Coordinates of C-alpha atoms in Angstrom, one line a residue:
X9 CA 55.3 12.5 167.4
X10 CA 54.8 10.8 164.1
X11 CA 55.0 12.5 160.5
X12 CA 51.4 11.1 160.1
X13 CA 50.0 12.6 163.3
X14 CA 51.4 16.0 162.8
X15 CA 50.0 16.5 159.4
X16 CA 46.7 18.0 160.6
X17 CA 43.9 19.9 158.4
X18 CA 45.2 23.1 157.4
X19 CA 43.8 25.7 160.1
X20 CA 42.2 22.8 162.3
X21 CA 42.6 23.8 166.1
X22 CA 45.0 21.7 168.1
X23 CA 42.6 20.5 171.3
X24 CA 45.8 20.5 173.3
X25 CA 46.1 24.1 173.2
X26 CA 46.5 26.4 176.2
X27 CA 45.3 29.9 176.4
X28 CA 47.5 32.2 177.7
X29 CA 46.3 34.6 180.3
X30 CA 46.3 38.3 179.7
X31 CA 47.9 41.1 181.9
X32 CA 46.3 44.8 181.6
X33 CA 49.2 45.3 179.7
X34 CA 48.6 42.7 177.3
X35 CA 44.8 43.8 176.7
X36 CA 45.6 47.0 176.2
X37 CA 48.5 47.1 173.8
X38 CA 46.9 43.8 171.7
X39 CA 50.4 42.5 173.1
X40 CA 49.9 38.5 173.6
X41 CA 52.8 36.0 175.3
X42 CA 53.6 33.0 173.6
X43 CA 52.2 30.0 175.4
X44 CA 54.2 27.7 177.4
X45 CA 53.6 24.9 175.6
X46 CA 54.8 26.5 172.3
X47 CA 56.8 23.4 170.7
X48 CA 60.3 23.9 171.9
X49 CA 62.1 20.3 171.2
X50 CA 65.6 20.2 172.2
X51 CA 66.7 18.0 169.6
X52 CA 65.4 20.3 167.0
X53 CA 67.0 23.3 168.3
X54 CA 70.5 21.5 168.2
X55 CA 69.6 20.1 164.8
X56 CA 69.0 24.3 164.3
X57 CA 72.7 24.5 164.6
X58 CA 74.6 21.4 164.6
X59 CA 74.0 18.7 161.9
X60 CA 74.3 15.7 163.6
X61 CA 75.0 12.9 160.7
X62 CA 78.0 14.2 159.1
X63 CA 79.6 14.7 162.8
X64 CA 79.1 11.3 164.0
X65 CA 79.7 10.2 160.8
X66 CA 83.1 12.0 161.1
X67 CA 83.8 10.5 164.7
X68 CA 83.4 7.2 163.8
X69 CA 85.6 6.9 160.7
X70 CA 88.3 9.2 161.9
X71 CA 88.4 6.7 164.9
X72 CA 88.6 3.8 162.5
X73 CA 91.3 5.5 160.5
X74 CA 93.6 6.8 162.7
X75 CA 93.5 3.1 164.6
X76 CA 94.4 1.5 161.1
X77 CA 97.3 4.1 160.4
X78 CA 98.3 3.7 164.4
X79 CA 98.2 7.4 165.0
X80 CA 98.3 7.5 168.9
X81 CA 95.7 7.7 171.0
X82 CA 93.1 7.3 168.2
X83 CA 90.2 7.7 169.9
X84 CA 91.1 11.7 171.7
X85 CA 92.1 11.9 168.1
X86 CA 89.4 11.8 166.6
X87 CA 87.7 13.6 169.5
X88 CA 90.0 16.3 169.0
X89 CA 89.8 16.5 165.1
X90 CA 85.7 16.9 165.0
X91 CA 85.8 19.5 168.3
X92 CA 87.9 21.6 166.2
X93 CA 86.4 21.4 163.2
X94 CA 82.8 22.0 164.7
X95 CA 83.9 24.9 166.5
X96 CA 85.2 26.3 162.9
X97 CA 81.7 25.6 161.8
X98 CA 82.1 22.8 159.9
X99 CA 78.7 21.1 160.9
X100 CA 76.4 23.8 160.6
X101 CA 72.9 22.8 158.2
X102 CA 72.9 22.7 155.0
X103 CA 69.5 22.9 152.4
X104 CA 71.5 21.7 150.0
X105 CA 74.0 19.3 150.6
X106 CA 77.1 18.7 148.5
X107 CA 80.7 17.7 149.2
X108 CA 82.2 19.4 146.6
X109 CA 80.6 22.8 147.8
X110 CA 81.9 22.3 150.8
X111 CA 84.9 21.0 150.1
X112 CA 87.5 24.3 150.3
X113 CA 86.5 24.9 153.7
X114 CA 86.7 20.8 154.4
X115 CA 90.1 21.4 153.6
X116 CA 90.7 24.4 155.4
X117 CA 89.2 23.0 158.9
X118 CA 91.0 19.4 158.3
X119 CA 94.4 21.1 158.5
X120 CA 94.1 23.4 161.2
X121 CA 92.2 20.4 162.9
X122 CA 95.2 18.2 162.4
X123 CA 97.8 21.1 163.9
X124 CA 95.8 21.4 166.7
X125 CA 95.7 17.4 167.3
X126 CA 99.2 17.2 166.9
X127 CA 99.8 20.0 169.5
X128 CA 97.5 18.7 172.1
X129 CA 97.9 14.7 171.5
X130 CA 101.3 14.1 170.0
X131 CA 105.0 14.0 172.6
X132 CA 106.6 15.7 169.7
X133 CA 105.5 17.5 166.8
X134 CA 107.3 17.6 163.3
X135 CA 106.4 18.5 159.7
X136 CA 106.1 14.9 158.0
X137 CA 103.8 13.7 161.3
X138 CA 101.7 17.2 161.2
X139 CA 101.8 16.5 157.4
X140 CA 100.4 12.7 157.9
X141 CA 97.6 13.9 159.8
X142 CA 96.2 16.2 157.7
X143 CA 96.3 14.0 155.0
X144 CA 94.8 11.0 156.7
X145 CA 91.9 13.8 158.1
X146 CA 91.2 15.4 155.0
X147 CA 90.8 11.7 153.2
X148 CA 88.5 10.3 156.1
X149 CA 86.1 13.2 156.1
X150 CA 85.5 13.2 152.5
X151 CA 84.8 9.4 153.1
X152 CA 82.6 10.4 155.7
X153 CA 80.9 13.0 154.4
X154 CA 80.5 11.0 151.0
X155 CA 78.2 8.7 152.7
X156 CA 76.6 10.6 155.4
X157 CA 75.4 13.1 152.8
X158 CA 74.4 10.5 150.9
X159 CA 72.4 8.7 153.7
X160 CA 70.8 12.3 154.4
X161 CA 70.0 13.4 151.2
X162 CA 67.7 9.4 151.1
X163 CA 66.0 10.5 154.2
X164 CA 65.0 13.4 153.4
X165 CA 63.7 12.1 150.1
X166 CA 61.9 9.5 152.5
X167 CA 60.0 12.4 154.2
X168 CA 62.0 11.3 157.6
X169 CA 64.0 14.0 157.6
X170 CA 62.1 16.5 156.0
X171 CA 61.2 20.2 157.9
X172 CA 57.6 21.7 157.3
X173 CA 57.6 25.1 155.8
X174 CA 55.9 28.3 154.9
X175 CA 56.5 31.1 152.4
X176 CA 55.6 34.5 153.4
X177 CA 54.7 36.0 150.1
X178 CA 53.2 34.8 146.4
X179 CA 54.5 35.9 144.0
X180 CA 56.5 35.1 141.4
X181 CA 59.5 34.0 143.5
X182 CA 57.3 32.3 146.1
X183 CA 56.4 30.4 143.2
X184 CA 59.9 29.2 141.9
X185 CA 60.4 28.4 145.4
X186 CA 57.6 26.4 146.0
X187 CA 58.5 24.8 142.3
X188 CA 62.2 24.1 143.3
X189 CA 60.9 22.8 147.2
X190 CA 58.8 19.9 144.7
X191 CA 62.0 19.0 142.3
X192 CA 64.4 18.8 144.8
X193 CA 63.0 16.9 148.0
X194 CA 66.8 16.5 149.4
X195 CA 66.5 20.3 150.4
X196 CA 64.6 18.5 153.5
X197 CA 61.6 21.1 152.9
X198 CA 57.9 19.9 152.8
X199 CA 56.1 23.1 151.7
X200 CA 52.8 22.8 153.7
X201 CA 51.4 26.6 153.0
X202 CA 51.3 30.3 152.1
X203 CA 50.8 33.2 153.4
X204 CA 50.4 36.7 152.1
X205 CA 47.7 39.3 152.7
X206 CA 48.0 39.9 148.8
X207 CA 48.3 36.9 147.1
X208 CA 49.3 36.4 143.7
X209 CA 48.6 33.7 141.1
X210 CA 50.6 30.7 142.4
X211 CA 51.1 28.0 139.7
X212 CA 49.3 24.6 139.6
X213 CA 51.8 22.4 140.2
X214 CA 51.5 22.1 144.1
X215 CA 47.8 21.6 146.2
X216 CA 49.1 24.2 149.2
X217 CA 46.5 26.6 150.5
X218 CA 47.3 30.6 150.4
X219 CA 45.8 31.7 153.6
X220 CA 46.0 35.8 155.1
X221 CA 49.3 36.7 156.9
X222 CA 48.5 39.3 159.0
X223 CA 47.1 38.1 162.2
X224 CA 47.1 34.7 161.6
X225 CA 51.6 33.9 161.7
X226 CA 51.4 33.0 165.0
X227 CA 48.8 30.7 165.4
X228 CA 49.6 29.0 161.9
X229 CA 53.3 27.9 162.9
X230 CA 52.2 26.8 166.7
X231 CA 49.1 24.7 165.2
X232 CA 51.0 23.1 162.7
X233 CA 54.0 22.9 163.8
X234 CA 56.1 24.9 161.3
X235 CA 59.8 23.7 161.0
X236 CA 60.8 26.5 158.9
X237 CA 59.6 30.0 157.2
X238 CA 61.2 30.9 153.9
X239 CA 60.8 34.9 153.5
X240 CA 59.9 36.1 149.8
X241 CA 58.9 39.1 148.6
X242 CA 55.3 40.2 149.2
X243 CA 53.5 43.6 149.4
X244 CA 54.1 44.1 153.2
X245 CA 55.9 46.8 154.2
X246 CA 59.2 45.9 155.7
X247 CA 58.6 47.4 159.1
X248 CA 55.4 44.4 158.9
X249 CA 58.4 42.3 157.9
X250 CA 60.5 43.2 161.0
X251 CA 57.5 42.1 163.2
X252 CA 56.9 38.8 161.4
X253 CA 60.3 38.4 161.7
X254 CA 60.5 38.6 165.6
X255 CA 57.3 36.3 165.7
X256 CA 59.0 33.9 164.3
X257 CA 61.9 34.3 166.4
X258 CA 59.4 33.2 169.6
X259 CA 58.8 30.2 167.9
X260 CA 61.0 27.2 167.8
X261 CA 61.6 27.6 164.2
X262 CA 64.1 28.7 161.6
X263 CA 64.1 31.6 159.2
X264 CA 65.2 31.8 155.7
X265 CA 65.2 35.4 153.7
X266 CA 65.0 35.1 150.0
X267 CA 67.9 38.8 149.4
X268 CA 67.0 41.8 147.7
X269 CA 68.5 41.9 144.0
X270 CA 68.3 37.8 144.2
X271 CA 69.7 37.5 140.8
X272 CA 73.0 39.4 141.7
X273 CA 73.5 37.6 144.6
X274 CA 76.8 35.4 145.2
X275 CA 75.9 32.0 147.8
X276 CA 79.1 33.1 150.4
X277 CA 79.9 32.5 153.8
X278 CA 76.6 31.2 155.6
X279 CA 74.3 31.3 153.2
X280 CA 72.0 29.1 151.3
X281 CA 70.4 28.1 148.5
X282 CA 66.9 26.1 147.3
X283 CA 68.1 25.5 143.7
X284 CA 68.9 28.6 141.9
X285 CA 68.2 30.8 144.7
X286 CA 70.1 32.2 147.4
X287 CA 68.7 32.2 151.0
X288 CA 70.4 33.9 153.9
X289 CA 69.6 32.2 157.2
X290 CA 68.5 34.5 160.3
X291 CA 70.8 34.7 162.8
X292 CA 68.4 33.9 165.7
X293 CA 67.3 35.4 169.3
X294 CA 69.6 34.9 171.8
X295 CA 67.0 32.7 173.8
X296 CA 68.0 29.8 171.1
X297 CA 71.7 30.3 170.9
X298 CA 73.7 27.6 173.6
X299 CA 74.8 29.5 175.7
X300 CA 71.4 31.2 177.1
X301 CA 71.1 28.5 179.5
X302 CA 75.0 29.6 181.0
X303 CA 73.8 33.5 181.1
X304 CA 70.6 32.7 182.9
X305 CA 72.2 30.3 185.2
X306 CA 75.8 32.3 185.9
X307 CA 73.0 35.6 186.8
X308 CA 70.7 33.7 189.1
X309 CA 74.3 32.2 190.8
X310 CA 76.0 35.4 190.8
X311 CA 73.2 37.1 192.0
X312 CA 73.1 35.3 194.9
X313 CA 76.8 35.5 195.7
X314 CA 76.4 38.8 195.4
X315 CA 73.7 39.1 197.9
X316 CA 75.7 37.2 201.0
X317 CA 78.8 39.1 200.1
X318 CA 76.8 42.5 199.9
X319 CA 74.9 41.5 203.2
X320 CA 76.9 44.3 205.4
X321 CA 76.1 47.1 202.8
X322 CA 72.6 46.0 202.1
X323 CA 71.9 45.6 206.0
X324 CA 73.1 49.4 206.3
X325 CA 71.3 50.4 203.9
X326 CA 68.2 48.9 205.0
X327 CA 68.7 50.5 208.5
X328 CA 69.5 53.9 206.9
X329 CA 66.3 54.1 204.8
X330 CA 64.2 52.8 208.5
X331 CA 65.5 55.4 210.2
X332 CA 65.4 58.2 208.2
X333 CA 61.6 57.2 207.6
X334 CA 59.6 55.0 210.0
X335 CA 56.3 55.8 208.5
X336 CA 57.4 53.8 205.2
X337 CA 58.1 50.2 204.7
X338 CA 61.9 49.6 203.7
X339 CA 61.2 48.1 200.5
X340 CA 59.9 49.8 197.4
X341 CA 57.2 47.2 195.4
X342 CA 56.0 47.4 191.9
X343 CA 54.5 46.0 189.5
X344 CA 56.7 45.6 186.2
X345 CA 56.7 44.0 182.8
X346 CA 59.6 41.2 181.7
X347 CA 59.9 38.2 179.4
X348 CA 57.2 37.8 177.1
X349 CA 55.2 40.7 178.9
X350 CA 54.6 39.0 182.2
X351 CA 54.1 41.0 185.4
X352 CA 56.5 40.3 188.7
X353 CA 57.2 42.3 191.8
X354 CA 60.0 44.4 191.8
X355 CA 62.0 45.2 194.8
X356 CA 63.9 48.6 195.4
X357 CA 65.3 50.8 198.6
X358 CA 62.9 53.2 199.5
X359 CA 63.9 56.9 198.3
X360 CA 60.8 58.4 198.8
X361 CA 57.1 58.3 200.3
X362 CA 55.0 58.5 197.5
X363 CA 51.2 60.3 198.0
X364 CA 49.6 56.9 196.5
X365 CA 50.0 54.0 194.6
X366 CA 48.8 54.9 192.0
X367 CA 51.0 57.9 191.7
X368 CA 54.1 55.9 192.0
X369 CA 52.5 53.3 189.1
X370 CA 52.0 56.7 186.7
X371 CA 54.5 59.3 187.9
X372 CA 57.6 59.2 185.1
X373 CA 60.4 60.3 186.2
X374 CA 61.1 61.8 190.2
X375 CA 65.0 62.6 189.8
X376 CA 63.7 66.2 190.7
X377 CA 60.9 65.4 193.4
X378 CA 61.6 67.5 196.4
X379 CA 60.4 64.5 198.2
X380 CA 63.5 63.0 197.0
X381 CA 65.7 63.5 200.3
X382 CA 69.4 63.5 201.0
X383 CA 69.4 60.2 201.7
X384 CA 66.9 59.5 198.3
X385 CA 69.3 61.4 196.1
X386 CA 72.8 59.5 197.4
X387 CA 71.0 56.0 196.7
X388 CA 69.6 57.0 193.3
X389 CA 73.1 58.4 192.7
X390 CA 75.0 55.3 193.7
X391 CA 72.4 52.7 192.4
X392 CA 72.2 51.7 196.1
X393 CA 68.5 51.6 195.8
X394 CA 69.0 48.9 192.8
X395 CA 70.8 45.9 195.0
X396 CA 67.3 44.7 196.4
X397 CA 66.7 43.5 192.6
X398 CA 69.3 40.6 193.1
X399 CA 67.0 38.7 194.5
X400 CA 64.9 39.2 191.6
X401 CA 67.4 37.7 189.4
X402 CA 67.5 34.9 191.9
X403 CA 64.0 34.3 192.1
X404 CA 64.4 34.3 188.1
X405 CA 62.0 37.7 187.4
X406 CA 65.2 39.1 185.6
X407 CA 68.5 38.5 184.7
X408 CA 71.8 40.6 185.5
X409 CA 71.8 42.1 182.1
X410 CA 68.8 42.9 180.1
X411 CA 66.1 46.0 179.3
X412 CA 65.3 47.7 182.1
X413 CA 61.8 46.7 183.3
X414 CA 59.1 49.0 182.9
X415 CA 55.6 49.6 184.8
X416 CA 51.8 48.3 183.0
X417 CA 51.0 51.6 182.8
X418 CA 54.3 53.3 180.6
X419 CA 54.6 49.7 178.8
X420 CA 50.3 50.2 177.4
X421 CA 51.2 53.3 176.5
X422 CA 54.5 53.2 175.0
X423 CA 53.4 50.2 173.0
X424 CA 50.8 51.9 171.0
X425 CA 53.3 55.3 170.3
X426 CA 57.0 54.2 170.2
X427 CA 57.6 51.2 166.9
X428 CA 59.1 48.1 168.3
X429 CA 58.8 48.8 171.9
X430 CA 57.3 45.3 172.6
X431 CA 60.2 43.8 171.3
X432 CA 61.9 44.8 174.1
X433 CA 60.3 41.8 175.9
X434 CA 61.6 38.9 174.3
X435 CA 64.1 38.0 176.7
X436 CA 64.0 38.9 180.6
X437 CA 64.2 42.4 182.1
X438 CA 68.0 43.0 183.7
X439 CA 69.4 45.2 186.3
X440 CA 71.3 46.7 184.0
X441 CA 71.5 46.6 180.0
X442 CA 72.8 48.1 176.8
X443 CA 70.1 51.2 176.7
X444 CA 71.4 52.1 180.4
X445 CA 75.0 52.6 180.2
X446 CA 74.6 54.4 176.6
X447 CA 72.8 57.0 179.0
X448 CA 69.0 55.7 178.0
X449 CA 67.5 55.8 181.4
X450 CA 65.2 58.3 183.4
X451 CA 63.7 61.1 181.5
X452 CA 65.5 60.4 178.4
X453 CA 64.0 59.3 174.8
X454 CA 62.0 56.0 174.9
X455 CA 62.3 55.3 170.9
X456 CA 66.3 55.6 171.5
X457 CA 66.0 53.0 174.5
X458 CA 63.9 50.5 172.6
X459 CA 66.3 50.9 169.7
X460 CA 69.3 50.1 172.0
X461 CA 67.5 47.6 173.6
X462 CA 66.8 45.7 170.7
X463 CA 70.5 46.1 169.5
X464 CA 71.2 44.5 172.4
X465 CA 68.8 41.4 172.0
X466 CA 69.9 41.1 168.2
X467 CA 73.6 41.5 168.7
X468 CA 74.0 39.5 172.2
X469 CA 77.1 37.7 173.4
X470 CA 78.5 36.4 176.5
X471 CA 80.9 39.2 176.3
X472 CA 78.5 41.9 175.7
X473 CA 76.9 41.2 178.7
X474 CA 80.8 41.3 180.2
X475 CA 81.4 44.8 178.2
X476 CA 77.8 46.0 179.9
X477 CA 78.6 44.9 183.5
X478 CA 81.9 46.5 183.5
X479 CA 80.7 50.1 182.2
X480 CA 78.1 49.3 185.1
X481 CA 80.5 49.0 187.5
X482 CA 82.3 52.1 186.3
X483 CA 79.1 53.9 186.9
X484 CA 78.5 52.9 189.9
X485 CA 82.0 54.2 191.6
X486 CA 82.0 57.8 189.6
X487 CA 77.9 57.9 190.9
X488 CA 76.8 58.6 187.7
X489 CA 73.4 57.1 189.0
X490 CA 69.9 59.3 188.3

């Protein structure tokens, strides 16, 4: 898509817009899933991450270099040198782009690059060689970087490379903001709007429309497909700004937080700045970090190991709950609520012969239902009851670690009482998840399980899921099921 053909009137509908259909749960908690065709470019969500110019920039004249010097093997090298200086975070985006800001950690990430060169690639390491290549490293990357922030900085002045943006809020820091967006264009930020529910004076020196911010976040960023949202200060409260927050985080586009006490803030570590200003950058959901596509995939394929080595048990099982009740089917169906709100089916061991459906759709907890038999009671206790749920995750309903789905019914009402419940559904239900094996499950306190839950969305790793499975598996075997 062009620059020209995106820059649509201000609030104009988008005729290729979907509307998304509603669940019972959805109409009755205001709760609305973000549509499919939400823009979701994979090029911008490496660009998120990785800034592509100065790495290939780096490739290339690292390649060139160490051929001239006759380092061997120039070309796994160079390979070598930029792998381990982007895993140290050398090519993550900058707003503002300058060699001599990042120049200490150039240095620091040329060197340990170099070692690591010289212990993979060279047949014998020593001190004037290991010394050679860090020199020749640090000197080609500031030649590289030199020109490639160069070329970057005239493309974003050329509106090629430039990211449309919003400011939540309008006052007087929105303003210097928007002031500092105008004088420095090699930030790569085209200020398109504002949006505060309270809004201040702006000054006259840019023609961008302040439009309402509550209720109209969502549908702003998807119509006009907003790069990036730059958080000021406003007169929302900041529980409001928690929710904005986690809109945004639905929507393929990155988040910027102008810090409390601005002015006595230092520009460290990650952070940013738009002229004088410091920005911190969101850390974002785990649906955007890399390695969500491996945790989906490894669930879905573990899953379904699982199920053809678990075959015996889950045959026994299956027999067990036949006999001890042929008036009931073996499986357990119901309704419940994943990613983004959705309904799917799922599939439980039957512990007990419920009056209704309806019952079963509405009943809370049954730990302590008589009609909860011997049987019942060692399933529930050994999360035997659970395995039929694998096939979930391999039909892609859930995911091996997650928040534990919850029924239309619990999830209207839950919505409307407990604060931040419907975050909970940003990423897919699991069979198992943080809330769980803290002890959040059954009759125990819903605000502590959404609270866990979210922990777990905002703080997610590939080893947190590890940590989870593994304290899973530990209650399983001392039956510390419900």
């Amino acid at each position: 898509m062009t620059t020209a053909s995106r820059r649509t009137a201000l609030g104009a509908p988008v005729s290729h817009a979907r509307t998304v259909a509603t669940s019972p749960a959805h109409r009755a908690t205001g709760i609305v899933p973000i549509a499919s065709d939400t823009p979701s470019r994979l090029s911008s969500r490496i660009g998120a991450h990785v800034d592509l110019y100065p790495l290939a920039g780096d490739l290339v004249v690292l390649f060139f270099v160490c051929s001239l010097v006759r380092i061997d093997y120039p070309a796994p090298a160079a390979v070598v040198l930029v792998s381990a200086m982007a895993v140290m975070g050398e090519y993550r985006t900058h707003l503002t782009l300058s060699v001599l800001d990042v120049l200490p950690r150039t240095a620091m990430a040329s060197v340990l690059a170099a070692v690591c060169t010289q212990l993979v690639l060279a047949s014998r390491t020593e001190l004037t060689d290991a010394i050679k290549v860090t020199a020749i490293a640090l000197a080609a990357v500031i030649l590289s970087r030199n020109v490639t922030y160069g070329a970057e900085r005239f493309l974003r002045r050329k509106l090629t490379r430039r990211h449309r943006t919003v400011i939540v809020g309008s006052g007087s820091i929105s303003s210097m903001l928007a002031d500092s967006m105008v004088a420095e264009r090699s930030c790569g930020l085209e200020l398109i709007g504002v949006l505060d529910d309270s809004p201040h004076i702006m000054t006259d020196k840019r023609s961008v429309p302040v439009l309402p911010l509550r209720g109209n976040l969502c549908r702003f960023l998807t119509t006009e497909h907003v790069e990036a949202v730059v958080l000021a200060f406003s007169t929302i409260r900041d529980s409001d700004m928690l929710s904005i927050l986690r809109t945004c985080d639905r929507i393929d586009c990155e988040i910027f937080v102008v810090p409390r006490l601005w002015e006595m803030t230092a520009v460290s570590g990650d952070m940013d700045r738009i002229g004088a200003i410091p920005l911190t950058k969101v850390r974002r959901a785990a649906h955007r970090s890399p390695t969500w596509g491996v945790k989906l995939w490894t669930s879905r394929v573990l899953s379904a190991v699982l199920l053809l080595l678990l075959s015996p048990l889950l045959l026994a099982t299956a027999a067990a709950v036949y006999f001890s009740d042929r008036s009931a089917p073996i499986l357990f169906r119901q309704e419940r609520i994943g990613l983004d709100d959705r309904e799917f089916e799922l599939l439980k061991f039957r512990t007990m012969k419920p009056t209704n459906e309806d019952e079963s759709a509405t009943n809370w907890c049954i730990a302590h239902d008589p009609r909860v038999g011997r049987l019942g009671r060692i399933m529930r206790a050994t999360s035997l009851d659970e395995l039929p749920q694998l096939w979930n995750v391999v039909r892609g309903d859930m995911t091996l670690v997650g928040p534990r789905p919850e029924r239309p019914y619990f999830v209207a009402k839950f919505c409307g009482t407990i604060p931040n419940y419907s975050a909970r559904h940003r990423v897919p239900a699991g069979l198992t998840g943080w809330a769980a094996v803290n002890g959040f499950r059954g009759d125990t306190s819903i605000e502590e399980r959404a609270r866990y839950d979210n922990y777990y969305i905002e703080n997610w790793g590939l080893w947190l899921d590890v940590k989870i499975m593994l304290r899973t598996l530990s209650a399983v075997l001392m039956m510390k099921g419900r």
